[in-house]
XYZ file of C-alpha atoms in Angstrom:
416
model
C 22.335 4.692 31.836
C 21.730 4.979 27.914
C 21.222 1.949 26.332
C 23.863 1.416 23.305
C 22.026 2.147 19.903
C 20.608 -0.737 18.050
C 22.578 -2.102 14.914
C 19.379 -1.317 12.678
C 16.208 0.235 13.028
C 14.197 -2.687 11.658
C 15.651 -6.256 10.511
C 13.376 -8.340 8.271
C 13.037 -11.679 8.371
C 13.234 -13.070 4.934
C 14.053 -11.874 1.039
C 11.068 -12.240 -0.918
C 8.778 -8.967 -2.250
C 7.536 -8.437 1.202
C 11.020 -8.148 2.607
C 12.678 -6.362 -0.069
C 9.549 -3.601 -0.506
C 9.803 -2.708 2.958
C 13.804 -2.231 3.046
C 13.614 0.169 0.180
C 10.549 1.928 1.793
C 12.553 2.377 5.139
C 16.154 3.106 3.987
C 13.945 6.106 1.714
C 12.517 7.282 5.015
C 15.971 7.367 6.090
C 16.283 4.149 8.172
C 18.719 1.630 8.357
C 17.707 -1.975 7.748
C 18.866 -5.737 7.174
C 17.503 -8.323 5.381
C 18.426 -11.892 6.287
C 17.282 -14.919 4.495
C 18.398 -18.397 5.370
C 18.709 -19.410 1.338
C 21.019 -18.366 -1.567
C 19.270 -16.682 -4.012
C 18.301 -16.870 -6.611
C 15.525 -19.710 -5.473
C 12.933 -20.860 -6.680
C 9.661 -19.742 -5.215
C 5.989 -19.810 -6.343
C 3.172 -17.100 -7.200
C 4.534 -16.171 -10.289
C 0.990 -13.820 -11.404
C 1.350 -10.638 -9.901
C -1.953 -8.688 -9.916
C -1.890 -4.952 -11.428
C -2.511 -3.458 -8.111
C 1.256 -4.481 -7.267
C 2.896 -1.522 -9.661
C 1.682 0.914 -7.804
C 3.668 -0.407 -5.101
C 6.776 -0.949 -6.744
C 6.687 2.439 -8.180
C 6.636 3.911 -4.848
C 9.697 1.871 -3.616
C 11.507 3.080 -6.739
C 11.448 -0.506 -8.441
C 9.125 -0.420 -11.052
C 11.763 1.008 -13.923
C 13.935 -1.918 -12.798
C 11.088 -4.668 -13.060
C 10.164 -3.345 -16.953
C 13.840 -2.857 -18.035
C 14.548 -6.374 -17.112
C 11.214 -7.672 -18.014
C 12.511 -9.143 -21.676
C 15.505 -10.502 -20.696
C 14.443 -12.117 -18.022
C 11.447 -13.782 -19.869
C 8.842 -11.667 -17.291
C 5.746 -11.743 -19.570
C 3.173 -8.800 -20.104
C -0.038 -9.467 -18.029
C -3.509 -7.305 -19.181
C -5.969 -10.150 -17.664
C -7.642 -13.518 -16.621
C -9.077 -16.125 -18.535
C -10.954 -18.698 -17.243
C -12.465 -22.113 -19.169
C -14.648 -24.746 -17.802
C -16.301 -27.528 -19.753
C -14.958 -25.764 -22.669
C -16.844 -22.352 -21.891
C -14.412 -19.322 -22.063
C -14.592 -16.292 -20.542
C -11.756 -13.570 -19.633
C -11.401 -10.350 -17.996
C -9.222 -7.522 -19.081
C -7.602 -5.531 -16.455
C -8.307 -2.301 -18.292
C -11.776 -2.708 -18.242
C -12.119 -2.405 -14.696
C -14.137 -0.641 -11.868
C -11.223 1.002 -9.627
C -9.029 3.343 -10.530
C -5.073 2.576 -11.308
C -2.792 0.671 -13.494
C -3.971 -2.306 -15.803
C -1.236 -4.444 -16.442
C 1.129 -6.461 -14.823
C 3.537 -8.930 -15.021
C 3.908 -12.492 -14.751
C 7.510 -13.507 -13.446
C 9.785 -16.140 -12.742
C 9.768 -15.879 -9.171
C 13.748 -16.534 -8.698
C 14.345 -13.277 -10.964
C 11.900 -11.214 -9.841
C 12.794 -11.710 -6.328
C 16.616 -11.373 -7.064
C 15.851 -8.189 -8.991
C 13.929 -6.677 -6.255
C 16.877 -7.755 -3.386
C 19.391 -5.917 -5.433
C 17.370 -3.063 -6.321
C 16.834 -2.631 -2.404
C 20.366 -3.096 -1.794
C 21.136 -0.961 -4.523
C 19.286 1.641 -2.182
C 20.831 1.274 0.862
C 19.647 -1.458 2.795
C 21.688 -4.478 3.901
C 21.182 -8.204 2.770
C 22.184 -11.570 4.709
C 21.960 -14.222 2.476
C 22.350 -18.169 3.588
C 21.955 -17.034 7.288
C 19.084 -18.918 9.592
C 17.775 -17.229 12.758
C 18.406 -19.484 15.316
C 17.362 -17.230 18.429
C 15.444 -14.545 19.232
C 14.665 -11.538 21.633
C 11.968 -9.429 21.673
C 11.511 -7.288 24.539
C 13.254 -5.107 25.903
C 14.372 -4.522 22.651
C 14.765 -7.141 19.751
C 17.463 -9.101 19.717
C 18.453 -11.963 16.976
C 20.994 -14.938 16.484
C 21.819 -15.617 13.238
C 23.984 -17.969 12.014
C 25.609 -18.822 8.872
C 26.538 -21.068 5.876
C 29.979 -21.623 7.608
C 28.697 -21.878 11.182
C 29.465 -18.621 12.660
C 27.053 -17.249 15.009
C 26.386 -13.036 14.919
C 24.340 -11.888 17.431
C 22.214 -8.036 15.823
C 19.759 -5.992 17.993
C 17.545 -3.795 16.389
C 14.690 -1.150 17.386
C 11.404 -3.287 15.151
C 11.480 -6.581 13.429
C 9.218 -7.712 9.936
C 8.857 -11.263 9.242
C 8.902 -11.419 5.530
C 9.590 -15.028 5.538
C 6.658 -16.552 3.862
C 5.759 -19.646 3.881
C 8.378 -20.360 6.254
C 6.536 -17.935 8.723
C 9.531 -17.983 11.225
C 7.636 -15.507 13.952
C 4.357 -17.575 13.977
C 6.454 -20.633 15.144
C 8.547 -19.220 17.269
C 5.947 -17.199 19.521
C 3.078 -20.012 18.718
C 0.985 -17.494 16.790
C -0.260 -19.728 13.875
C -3.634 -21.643 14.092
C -5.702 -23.524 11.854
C -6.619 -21.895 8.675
C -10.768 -21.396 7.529
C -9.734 -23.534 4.557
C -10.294 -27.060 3.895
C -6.449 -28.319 3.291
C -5.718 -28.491 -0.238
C -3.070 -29.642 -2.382
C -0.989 -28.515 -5.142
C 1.317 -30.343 -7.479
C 2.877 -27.898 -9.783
C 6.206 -27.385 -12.516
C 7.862 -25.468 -15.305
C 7.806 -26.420 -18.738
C 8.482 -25.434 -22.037
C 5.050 -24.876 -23.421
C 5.317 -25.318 -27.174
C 2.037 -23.762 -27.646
C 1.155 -23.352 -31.667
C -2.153 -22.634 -31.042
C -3.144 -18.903 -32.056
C -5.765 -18.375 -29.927
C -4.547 -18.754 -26.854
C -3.458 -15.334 -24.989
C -0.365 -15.323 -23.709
C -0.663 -11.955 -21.916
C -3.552 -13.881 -19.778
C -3.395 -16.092 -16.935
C -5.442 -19.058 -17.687
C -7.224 -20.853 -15.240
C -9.294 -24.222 -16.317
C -11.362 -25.884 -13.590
C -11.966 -29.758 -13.810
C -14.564 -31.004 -16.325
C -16.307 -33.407 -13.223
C -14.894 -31.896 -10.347
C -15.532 -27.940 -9.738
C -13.351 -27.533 -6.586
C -10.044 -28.988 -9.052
C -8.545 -26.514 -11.111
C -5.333 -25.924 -13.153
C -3.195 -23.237 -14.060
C -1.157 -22.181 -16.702
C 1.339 -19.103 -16.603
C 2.830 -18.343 -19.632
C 6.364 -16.265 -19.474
C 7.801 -14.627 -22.362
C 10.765 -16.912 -23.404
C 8.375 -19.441 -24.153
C 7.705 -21.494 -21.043
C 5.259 -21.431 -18.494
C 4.330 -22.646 -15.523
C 1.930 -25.476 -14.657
C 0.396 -26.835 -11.432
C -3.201 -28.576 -10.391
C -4.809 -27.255 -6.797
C -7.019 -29.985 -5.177
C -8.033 -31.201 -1.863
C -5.645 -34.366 -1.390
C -8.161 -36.905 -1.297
C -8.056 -35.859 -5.565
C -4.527 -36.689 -5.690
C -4.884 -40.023 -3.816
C -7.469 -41.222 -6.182
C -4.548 -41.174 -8.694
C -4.055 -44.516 -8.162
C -1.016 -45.127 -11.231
C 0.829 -42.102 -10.074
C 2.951 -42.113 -7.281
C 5.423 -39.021 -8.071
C 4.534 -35.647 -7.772
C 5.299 -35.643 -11.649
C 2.879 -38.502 -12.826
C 0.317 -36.988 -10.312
C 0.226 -33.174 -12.122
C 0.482 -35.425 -15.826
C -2.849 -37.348 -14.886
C -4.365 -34.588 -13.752
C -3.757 -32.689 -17.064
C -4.900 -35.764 -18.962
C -8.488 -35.081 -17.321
C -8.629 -31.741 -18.613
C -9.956 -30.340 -21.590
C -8.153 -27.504 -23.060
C -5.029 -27.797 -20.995
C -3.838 -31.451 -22.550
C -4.639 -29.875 -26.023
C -2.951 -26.578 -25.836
C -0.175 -28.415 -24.141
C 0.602 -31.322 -25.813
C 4.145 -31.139 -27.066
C 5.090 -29.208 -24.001
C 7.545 -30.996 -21.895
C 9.047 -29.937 -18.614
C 11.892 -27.823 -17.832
C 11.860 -28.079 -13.790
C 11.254 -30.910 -10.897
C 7.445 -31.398 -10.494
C 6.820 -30.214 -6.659
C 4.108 -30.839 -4.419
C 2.994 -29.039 -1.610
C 0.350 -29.349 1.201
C -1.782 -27.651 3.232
C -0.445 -24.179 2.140
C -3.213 -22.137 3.426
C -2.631 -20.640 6.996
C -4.095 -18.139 9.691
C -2.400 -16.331 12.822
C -3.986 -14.861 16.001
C -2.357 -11.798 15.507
C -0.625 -9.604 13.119
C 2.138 -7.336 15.608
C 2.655 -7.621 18.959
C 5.960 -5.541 20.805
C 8.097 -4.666 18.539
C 7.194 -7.108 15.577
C 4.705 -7.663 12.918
C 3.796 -10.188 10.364
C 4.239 -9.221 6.546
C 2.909 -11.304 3.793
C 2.245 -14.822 3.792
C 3.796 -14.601 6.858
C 0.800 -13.776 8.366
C -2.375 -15.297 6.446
C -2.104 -17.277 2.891
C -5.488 -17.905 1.628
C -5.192 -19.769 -1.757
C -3.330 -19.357 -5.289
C -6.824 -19.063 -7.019
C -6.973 -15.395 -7.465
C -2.790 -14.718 -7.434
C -3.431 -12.738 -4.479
C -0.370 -13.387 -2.572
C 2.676 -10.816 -3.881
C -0.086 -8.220 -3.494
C -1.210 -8.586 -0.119
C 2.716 -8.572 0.621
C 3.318 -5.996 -1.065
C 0.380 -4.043 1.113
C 1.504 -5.719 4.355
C 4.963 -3.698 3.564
C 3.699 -0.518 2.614
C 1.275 -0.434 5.878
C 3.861 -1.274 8.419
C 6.491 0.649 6.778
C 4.312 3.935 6.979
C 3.532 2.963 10.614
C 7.183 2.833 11.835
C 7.899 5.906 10.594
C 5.141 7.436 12.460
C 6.922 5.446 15.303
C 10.826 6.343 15.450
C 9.149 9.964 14.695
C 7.321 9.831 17.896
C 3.533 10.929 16.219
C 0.474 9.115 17.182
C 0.472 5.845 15.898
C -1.794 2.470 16.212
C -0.928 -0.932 14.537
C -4.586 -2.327 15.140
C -6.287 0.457 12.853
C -3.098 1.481 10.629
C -2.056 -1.818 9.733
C -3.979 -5.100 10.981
C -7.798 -4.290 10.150
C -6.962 -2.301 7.104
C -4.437 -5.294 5.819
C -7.673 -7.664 6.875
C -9.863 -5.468 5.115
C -8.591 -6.572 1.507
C -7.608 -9.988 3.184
C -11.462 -10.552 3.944
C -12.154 -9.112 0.270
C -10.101 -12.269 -1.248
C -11.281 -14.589 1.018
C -15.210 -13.824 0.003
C -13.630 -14.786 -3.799
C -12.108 -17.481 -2.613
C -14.491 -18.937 -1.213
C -17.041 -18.184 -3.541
C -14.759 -19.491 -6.224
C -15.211 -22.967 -4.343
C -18.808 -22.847 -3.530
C -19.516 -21.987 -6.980
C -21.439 -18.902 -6.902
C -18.316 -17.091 -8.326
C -17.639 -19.443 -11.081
C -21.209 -18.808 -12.311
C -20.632 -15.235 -12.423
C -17.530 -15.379 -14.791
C -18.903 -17.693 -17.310
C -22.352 -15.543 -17.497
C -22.484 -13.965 -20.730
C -25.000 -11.521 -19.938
C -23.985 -10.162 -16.760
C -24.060 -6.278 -16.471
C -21.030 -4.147 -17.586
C -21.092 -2.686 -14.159
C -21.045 -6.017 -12.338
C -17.993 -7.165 -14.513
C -16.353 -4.317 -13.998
C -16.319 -4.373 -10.248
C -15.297 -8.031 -10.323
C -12.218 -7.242 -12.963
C -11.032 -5.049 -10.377
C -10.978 -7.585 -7.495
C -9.159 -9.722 -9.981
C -6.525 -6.648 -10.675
C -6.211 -6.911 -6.988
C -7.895 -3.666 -6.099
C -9.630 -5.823 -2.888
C -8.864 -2.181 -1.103
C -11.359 0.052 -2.722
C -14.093 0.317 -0.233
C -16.223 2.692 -3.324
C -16.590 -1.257 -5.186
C -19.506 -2.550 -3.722
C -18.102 -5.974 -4.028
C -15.628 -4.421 -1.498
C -17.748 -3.283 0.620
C -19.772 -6.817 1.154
C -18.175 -9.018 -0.826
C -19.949 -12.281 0.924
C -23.347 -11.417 0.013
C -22.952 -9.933 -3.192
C -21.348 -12.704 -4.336
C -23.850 -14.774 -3.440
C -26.990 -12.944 -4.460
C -25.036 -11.887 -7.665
C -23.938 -16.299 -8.089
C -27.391 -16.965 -7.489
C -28.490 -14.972 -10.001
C -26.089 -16.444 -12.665
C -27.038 -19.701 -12.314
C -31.117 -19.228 -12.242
């Protein structure tokens, strides 16, 4: 007996980039797809910094024109770099000036625009949306099949031939077939807002991230992402015992204001500023899963593995999580040879591993050393700009190749 056809080829689990990318890839290929999402967009959301190697993917899903039409209007602000300060030494990177081939600018964007724009530009293709709709069951095998059910109570049940989880942070998959496990990282906090800057000074460089790191403390840093319509947004990242040695703050708000009051630059540049948004604080962020795909799902995103904000990295790897499993199904409805462990999971871990060397590095110290040496080679700054521009995927950088002990012969050498 035939089995009745599916109601999609591939539902995704959640909205964000991840989900929205890999709707517009599939309905191009031809497929149908949903989206659902269990909140109302536009939401807020952070990881605001996008990294250059993210245009590249939204140009092949047909989104880029949208993103830089909308750009002014929606206060997305031109990105060509990183700067970096720390016990007043400053040092930046310019994305053009980098080792890998491929754009050199990006954006940074208010997340609940950007991911709004990208949801309708994917609908605007073809593929379905279910907003305010949570899963509350699910089927795998034979074939998937979900319960949703919505803002008014009314339970639909879908089937479909694949399911993505897109869902982020809420990483809906990992808790619902006990996937997730303790992350490599130390747990770390973050306390983090939107203000309106008021910045007068005329050195500072909007078109930069800027990234200061405590005075004292080298494993406490602070952010500051500057949008075009004049605010930016603002958050600390610390391991909690930081936060709990804050003893006259007891909001997430006076926390992230006596934080800034220890910096150096950052309670300079931003001393008229005063906030636009409720100050948030969230908690062991970083996560880990034993496995990326199993029968008939996989894991897109932060879905999957979140390392840590330091080096923006989380819209790209997304974005890449998309693109890989997108190009896989295809292979798979078309009935060619296809293999999710060497298509998809170890080349997605490839740049994965890539960020985590910086990341950790970045904590350990050796890779703060190397961005505040003044003399380091061209070369060597090159090759680290592009890791920066998110190009953690080009296995001709040699800091690609083995990131862990370059870093460390290269941080060893900056600080002799």
């Amino acid at each position: 007996m035939n089995r009745p056809s599916p109601d999609y080829d591939v539902i995704i689990i959640g909205a964000g980039p991840a989900g929205s990318l890999a709707s517009s890839l599939l309905v191009q290929q031809g497929y149908s797809a949903l989206v659902i999402e269990k909140e109302t967009f536009p939401r807020f959301s952070i990881g605001e910094s996008l990294l250059p190697q993210s245009m590249i993917y939204l140009e092949e899903a047909k989104m880029l024109k949208a993103v830089e039409e909308a750009a002014e209007s929606l206060g997305f602000q031109y990105k060509n770099g990183a700067a970096f300060i720390a016990n007043d030494q400053y040092s930046d990177f310019n994305f053009s000036e980098k080792f890998s081939a491929g754009p050199g600018h990006t954006y940074q964007v208010k997340r609940a625009h950007f991911d709004q724009l990208l949801a309708n530009e994917a609908e605007n293709q073809g593929a379905d949306f279910k907003f305010g709709c949570l899963l509350t069951s699910l089927q795998l095998e034979p074939e998937p099949v979900l319960t949703i059910q919505t803002e008014k109570g009314i339970s639909e049940q879908l089937t479909a031939r694949f399911i993505l989880d897109a869902s982020g942070f809420a990483r809906v998959l990992p808790r619902l077939l006990d996937l997730s496990q303790p992350s490599d990282f130390p747990v770390r906090s973050s306390v983090f807002c939107h203000i309106k800057d008021n910045i007068s000074d005329t050195d500072y460089d909007r078109n930069k991230i800027l990234i200061e790191t405590h005075p004292e403390l080298d494993d406490v840093w602070f952010w500051l992402i500057p949008f075009s319509d004049g605010t930016s947004s603002l958050g600390c990242v610390a391991k909690p015992e930081y936060f709990e040695q804050l003893t006259t703050a007891d909001t997430p708000e006076a926390l992230l204001d006596q934080a800034i009051a220890e910096t150096s630059r950052f309670q300079t540049l931003l001393a008229s500023s005063t906030k636009t948004s409720d100050t948030r604080q969230v908690t062991g962020f970083s996560s880990n899963v034993k496995q990326l795909y199993g029968r008939n799902f996989a894991l897109l995103g932060n879905a999957g593995e979140f390392l840590d904000p330091i080096f923006s990295s989380g819209v790209t790897i997304a974005f890449k999580s998309a693109k890989l499993a997108t190009d896989i199904l295809n292979k798979q409805f078309t009935n060619q040879p296809y293999c999710w462990q060497t298509e998809f999971a170890e080349p997605l871990q490839q740049g994965v591993n890539t960020f985590k060397a910086f990341v950790n590095s970045w904590y350990q110290g050796d890779f703060q050393n190397i961005i505040h040496f003044k003399d380091a080679p061209t070369e060597v700054r090159e090759m680290i700009c592009s890791i920066l521009a998110g190009y953690a995927w080009d296995k001709d950088n040699p800091f690609v190749q083995q990131p862990e002990r370059r870093l460390q012969v290269v941080g060893g050498l900056c600080a002799s």
